[in-house]
Amino acid sequence: MNGFFKFIILLSLLMASDVFAHQPEENLSLQYLKKLVLPDNGIGVREAGSIGEQKSAKFISDEFKKFGYEVTLQSFDFKIKEKTLSSANIVIDTGNTLLPTIIVGAHYDSTAKNKGSFGAIDNGTGVAAMLEIASILVENSPTNFNIRFIAFGAEEVGLVGSKYYVNSLKLEEVANIVGMINFDTIAGGDFVYVHSANSTPYRCTKSDLPYSNSTILRNAVVLASQNQDDEQSQFIVHAESKGYPKGETGPWSDHYAFACAGIPIAYVESTNFTINGEAGFDGYSQTINPLLWDCFDAKTQGACHRESEKKWGQIWHTEYDQLTILETQYPNRIKKQLSNTVATIAKFLLAPNNYLAH
Ligand SMILES: [Zn+2]
């Protein structure tokens, strides 16, 4: 190769790297999110029992397999309006299943297609982060714990997949589970929280096991988030509000069946508990962004006209749960929240005892 050609190649390499330098680096979880939720070059809507949900199940299984994990599919049927539909949980383990096991779970179905939702934050974000963490643990799984990742089907139609999974466990398997981290809508809202189960027990259908409202797992992941570089990346424990104990959450996601089986839970959720929403400061309103309110009153942190407000700052289950809209409204927010949660939870899972002992 002569000097001139070497020069040309060097020059083009420099130009290529310069182009990359000007592109914001895309984390793995954001790439997964796009593949799951973008309707044109991804899967898009993923309602329970639909083709979209099945495509997502295949996508998630294939990614787990690419990492080298052995995938277990747990299929189940459920009924909606007399119609029998099918779904499945997708399960992998990073280590020996006899070791103390920590579960990370995220539902992969979406809902509110009729309202225009593509389930970008609910729960494309949870699945995307789970996949990236599973990829990190391929090389670095802890030796004294097994980490189990579960993508749950049919959450939005009654927590069907997670209830089915917990019901399928033998007592000794339940006893082996240290805790369950639930990822449901982990990015998109104004802040990222982590909750434990309510101190007032959920109404559990399977009542032969003691209910757990243990805060051990919640506190461990809060601790793991503490020395993230900036304060913004730390998990928040929401303040107490009327009828709403500090840091606790209700039974409306996949953690429910685990708490009912006596398993400590930590539920990562992106929302905004400082908003005086439809039912008060309950975290159901996710953002103060005026686009998502008919009229937001900054002074009262709530609707200007409570009687006529329709939007209530909600992203989930609405037309605003689309990645393209959210990226325009909140440039880089989802990417940042995803990478913070991935970093924190991976850090915790790589050395659980460093955080659980406290
Ligand atoms: Zn959800």
GROMACS .gro file of C-alpha atoms in nm, residues 48-288:
model
  241
   48ALA     CA    1  -5.219  -0.919   2.586
   49GLY     CA    2  -5.301  -1.222   2.370
   50SER     CA    3  -5.228  -1.040   2.042
   51ILE     CA    4  -4.984  -1.107   1.759
   52GLY     CA    5  -4.785  -0.805   1.880
   53GLU     CA    6  -4.744  -0.965   2.221
   54GLN     CA    7  -4.631  -1.291   2.060
   55LYS     CA    8  -4.378  -1.105   1.845
   56SER     CA    9  -4.242  -0.939   2.159
   57ALA     CA   10  -4.213  -1.276   2.334
   58LYS     CA   11  -4.010  -1.408   2.043
   59PHE     CA   12  -3.794  -1.098   2.035
   60ILE     CA   13  -3.718  -1.119   2.408
   61SER     CA   14  -3.649  -1.497   2.395
   62ASP     CA   15  -3.419  -1.452   2.096
   63GLU     CA   16  -3.220  -1.180   2.272
   64PHE     CA   17  -3.187  -1.393   2.589
   65LYS     CA   18  -3.066  -1.683   2.372
   66LYS     CA   19  -2.815  -1.459   2.192
   67PHE     CA   20  -2.665  -1.378   2.533
   68GLY     CA   21  -2.625  -1.754   2.584
   69TYR     CA   22  -2.901  -1.816   2.839
   70GLU     CA   23  -3.128  -2.117   2.840
   71VAL     CA   24  -3.483  -1.985   2.798
   72THR     CA   25  -3.790  -2.138   2.963
   73LEU     CA   26  -4.126  -2.043   2.815
   74GLN     CA   27  -4.417  -2.077   3.053
   75SER     CA   28  -4.738  -2.064   2.848
   76PHE     CA   29  -5.082  -1.997   2.995
   77ASP     CA   30  -5.435  -1.921   2.883
   78PHE     CA   31  -5.669  -1.652   3.010
   79LYS     CA   32  -6.015  -1.526   2.924
   80ILE     CA   33  -6.128  -1.183   2.812
   81LYS     CA   34  -6.500  -1.143   2.752
   82GLU     CA   35  -6.554  -1.519   2.715
   83LYS     CA   36  -6.272  -1.541   2.462
   84THR     CA   37  -5.976  -1.767   2.550
   85LEU     CA   38  -5.638  -1.610   2.470
   86SER     CA   39  -5.280  -1.726   2.523
   87SER     CA   40  -4.967  -1.565   2.652
   88ALA     CA   41  -4.638  -1.673   2.809
   89ASN     CA   42  -4.377  -1.581   3.068
   90ILE     CA   43  -4.017  -1.592   2.952
   91VAL     CA   44  -3.771  -1.702   3.221
   92ILE     CA   45  -3.391  -1.723   3.239
   93ASP     CA   46  -3.145  -1.788   3.523
   94THR     CA   47  -2.789  -1.661   3.538
   95GLY     CA   48  -2.667  -1.929   3.780
   96ASN     CA   49  -2.751  -2.238   3.981
   97THR     CA   50  -3.120  -2.225   4.071
   98LEU     CA   51  -3.046  -2.374   4.414
   99LEU     CA   52  -2.864  -2.056   4.511
  100PRO     CA   53  -3.055  -1.772   4.680
  101THR     CA   54  -3.241  -1.613   4.390
  102ILE     CA   55  -3.320  -1.251   4.310
  103ILE     CA   56  -3.586  -1.197   4.046
  104VAL     CA   57  -3.601  -0.903   3.808
  105GLY     CA   58  -3.938  -0.891   3.630
  106ALA     CA   59  -4.103  -0.670   3.368
  107HIS     CA   60  -4.428  -0.713   3.178
  108TYR     CA   61  -4.401  -0.700   2.800
  109ASP     CA   62  -4.763  -0.647   2.700
  110SER     CA   63  -4.904  -0.298   2.637
  111THR     CA   64  -5.253  -0.157   2.671
  112ALA     CA   65  -5.483   0.129   2.563
  113LYS     CA   66  -5.428   0.076   2.192
  114ASN     CA   67  -5.772   0.232   2.140
  115LYS     CA   68  -5.645   0.553   2.303
  116GLY     CA   69  -5.334   0.560   2.083
  117SER     CA   70  -5.081   0.417   2.329
  118PHE     CA   71  -4.784   0.220   2.203
  119GLY     CA   72  -4.668   0.126   2.552
  120ALA     CA   73  -4.334   0.302   2.511
  121ILE     CA   74  -4.283   0.377   2.879
  122ASP     CA   75  -4.543   0.122   2.997
  123ASN     CA   76  -4.368  -0.109   2.973
  124GLY     CA   77  -4.123  -0.097   2.684
  125THR     CA   78  -3.881   0.076   2.921
  126GLY     CA   79  -3.893  -0.201   3.182
  127VAL     CA   80  -3.828  -0.477   2.930
  128ALA     CA   81  -3.551  -0.281   2.757
  129ALA     CA   82  -3.364  -0.222   3.083
  130MET     CA   83  -3.409  -0.584   3.188
  131LEU     CA   84  -3.255  -0.703   2.860
  132GLU     CA   85  -2.953  -0.477   2.899
  133ILE     CA   86  -2.897  -0.590   3.259
  134ALA     CA   87  -2.923  -0.955   3.152
  135SER     CA   88  -2.656  -0.887   2.889
  136ILE     CA   89  -2.427  -0.730   3.152
  137LEU     CA   90  -2.464  -1.033   3.380
  138VAL     CA   91  -2.354  -1.281   3.113
  139GLU     CA   92  -1.990  -1.220   3.198
  140ASN     CA   93  -2.026  -1.104   3.558
  141SER     CA   94  -2.293  -1.307   3.733
  142PRO     CA   95  -2.246  -1.318   4.114
  143THR     CA   96  -2.121  -1.650   4.250
  144ASN     CA   97  -2.335  -1.660   4.564
  145PHE     CA   98  -2.668  -1.564   4.406
  146ASN     CA   99  -2.877  -1.672   4.111
  147ILE     CA  100  -3.039  -1.387   3.921
  148ARG     CA  101  -3.364  -1.476   3.744
  149PHE     CA  102  -3.508  -1.251   3.475
  150ILE     CA  103  -3.875  -1.289   3.389
  151ALA     CA  104  -4.066  -1.114   3.111
  152PHE     CA  105  -4.429  -1.142   3.219
  153GLY     CA  106  -4.717  -1.170   2.972
  154ALA     CA  107  -5.068  -1.029   3.012
  155GLU     CA  108  -5.004  -0.790   3.302
  156GLU     CA  109  -5.245  -0.526   3.179
  157VAL     CA  110  -5.545  -0.761   3.188
  158GLY     CA  111  -5.519  -0.859   3.554
  159LEU     CA  112  -5.153  -0.941   3.632
  160VAL     CA  113  -5.219  -1.278   3.471
  161GLY     CA  114  -4.861  -1.383   3.391
  162SER     CA  115  -4.705  -1.298   3.727
  163LYS     CA  116  -4.990  -1.460   3.925
  164TYR     CA  117  -4.957  -1.770   3.710
  165TYR     CA  118  -4.582  -1.777   3.768
  166VAL     CA  119  -4.601  -1.742   4.146
  167ASN     CA  120  -4.880  -2.002   4.166
  168SER     CA  121  -4.658  -2.245   3.976
  169LEU     CA  122  -4.377  -2.224   4.234
  170LYS     CA  123  -4.320  -2.499   4.487
  171LEU     CA  124  -4.286  -2.392   4.851
  172GLU     CA  125  -3.912  -2.463   4.857
  173GLU     CA  126  -3.871  -2.248   4.544
  174VAL     CA  127  -4.057  -1.961   4.711
  175ALA     CA  128  -3.834  -1.998   5.017
  176ASN     CA  129  -3.528  -1.965   4.793
  177ILE     CA  130  -3.633  -1.626   4.652
  178VAL     CA  131  -3.461  -1.334   4.826
  179GLY     CA  132  -3.675  -1.073   4.657
  180MET     CA  133  -3.837  -0.949   4.338
  181ILE     CA  134  -3.749  -0.624   4.159
  182ASN     CA  135  -4.042  -0.511   3.947
  183PHE     CA  136  -3.974  -0.288   3.648
  184ASP     CA  137  -4.298  -0.127   3.535
  185THR     CA  138  -4.275   0.210   3.359
  186ILE     CA  139  -3.924   0.286   3.474
  187ALA     CA  140  -3.867   0.592   3.254
  188GLY     CA  141  -4.066   0.881   3.110
  189GLY     CA  142  -4.217   1.038   3.423
  190ASP     CA  143  -4.062   1.339   3.599
  191PHE     CA  144  -3.879   1.130   3.864
  192VAL     CA  145  -3.773   0.770   3.926
  193TYR     CA  146  -3.894   0.609   4.250
  194VAL     CA  147  -3.857   0.275   4.419
  195HIS     CA  148  -4.134   0.136   4.639
  196SER     CA  149  -4.193  -0.148   4.882
  197ALA     CA  150  -4.528  -0.325   4.924
  198ASN     CA  151  -4.799  -0.157   5.130
  199SER     CA  152  -4.787  -0.208   5.507
  200THR     CA  153  -5.163  -0.267   5.487
  201PRO     CA  154  -5.161  -0.614   5.330
  202TYR     CA  155  -5.293  -0.652   4.979
  203ARG     CA  156  -5.601  -0.867   4.943
  204CYS     CA  157  -5.425  -1.188   4.856
  205THR     CA  158  -5.616  -1.469   4.692
  206LYS     CA  159  -5.357  -1.731   4.778
  207SER     CA  160  -5.353  -1.684   5.154
  208ASP     CA  161  -5.161  -1.985   5.287
  209LEU     CA  162  -4.837  -1.787   5.267
  210PRO     CA  163  -4.757  -1.487   5.488
  211TYR     CA  164  -4.772  -1.144   5.320
  212SER     CA  165  -4.446  -0.948   5.298
  213ASN     CA  166  -4.413  -0.572   5.319
  214SER     CA  167  -4.039  -0.600   5.386
  215THR     CA  168  -3.838  -0.293   5.286
  216ILE     CA  169  -3.506  -0.481   5.267
  217LEU     CA  170  -3.490  -0.495   4.887
  218ARG     CA  171  -3.618  -0.141   4.836
  219ASN     CA  172  -3.359  -0.006   5.079
  220ALA     CA  173  -3.084  -0.211   4.914
  221VAL     CA  174  -3.146  -0.066   4.569
  222VAL     CA  175  -3.183   0.286   4.712
  223LEU     CA  176  -2.841   0.233   4.871
  224ALA     CA  177  -2.698   0.106   4.543
  225SER     CA  178  -2.824   0.421   4.369
  226GLN     CA  179  -2.669   0.651   4.629
  227ASN     CA  180  -2.323   0.702   4.487
  228GLN     CA  181  -2.432   0.749   4.131
  229ASP     CA  182  -2.254   1.056   3.995
  230ASP     CA  183  -2.535   1.305   4.015
  231GLU     CA  184  -2.821   1.336   4.262
  232GLN     CA  185  -3.077   1.319   3.984
  233SER     CA  186  -2.987   0.958   3.919
  234GLN     CA  187  -3.072   0.841   4.272
  235PHE     CA  188  -3.392   0.649   4.334
  236ILE     CA  189  -3.648   0.846   4.532
  237VAL     CA  190  -3.864   0.708   4.811
  238HIS     CA  191  -4.190   0.902   4.783
  239ALA     CA  192  -4.310   1.106   5.080
  240GLU     CA  193  -4.608   1.010   5.289
  241SER     CA  194  -4.935   1.159   5.180
  242LYS     CA  195  -5.290   1.116   5.301
  243GLY     CA  196  -5.372   0.747   5.308
  244TYR     CA  197  -5.047   0.678   5.128
  245PRO     CA  198  -4.758   0.561   5.347
  246LYS     CA  199  -4.404   0.675   5.266
  247GLY     CA  200  -4.231   0.463   5.003
  248GLU     CA  201  -4.513   0.212   4.972
  249THR     CA  202  -4.721   0.112   4.674
  250GLY     CA  203  -5.049  -0.057   4.590
  251PRO     CA  204  -5.121  -0.396   4.433
  252TRP     CA  205  -5.147  -0.285   4.068
  253SER     CA  206  -4.847  -0.449   3.907
  254ASP     CA  207  -4.652  -0.775   3.891
  255HIS     CA  208  -4.502  -0.737   4.240
  256TYR     CA  209  -4.848  -0.814   4.388
  257ALA     CA  210  -4.832  -1.194   4.366
  258PHE     CA  211  -4.478  -1.195   4.507
  259ALA     CA  212  -4.568  -0.982   4.810
  260CYS     CA  213  -4.865  -1.213   4.865
  261ALA     CA  214  -4.626  -1.510   4.866
  262GLY     CA  215  -4.415  -1.348   5.138
  263ILE     CA  216  -4.140  -1.227   4.906
  264PRO     CA  217  -3.984  -0.879   4.960
  265ILE     CA  218  -4.033  -0.654   4.658
  266ALA     CA  219  -3.881  -0.336   4.516
  267TYR     CA  220  -4.085  -0.167   4.247
  268VAL     CA  221  -3.903   0.082   4.021
  269GLU     CA  222  -4.146   0.334   3.876
  270SER     CA  223  -4.109   0.665   3.697
  271THR     CA  224  -4.382   0.913   3.785
  272ASN     CA  225  -4.435   1.225   4.000
  273PHE     CA  226  -4.571   1.207   4.354
  274THR     CA  227  -4.548   1.586   4.403
  275ILE     CA  228  -4.852   1.642   4.181
  276ASN     CA  229  -5.195   1.687   4.333
  277GLY     CA  230  -5.363   1.456   4.084
  278GLU     CA  231  -5.716   1.332   4.041
  279ALA     CA  232  -5.700   1.131   4.365
  280GLY     CA  233  -5.440   1.346   4.543
  281PHE     CA  234  -5.065   1.290   4.570
  282ASP     CA  235  -5.081   0.927   4.464
  283GLY     CA  236  -4.824   0.927   4.185
  284TYR     CA  237  -5.074   0.848   3.913
  285SER     CA  238  -5.006   1.187   3.751
  286GLN     CA  239  -4.662   1.151   3.598
  287THR     CA  240  -4.560   1.492   3.473
  288ILE     CA  241  -4.611   1.864   3.511
   0.00000   0.00000   0.00000
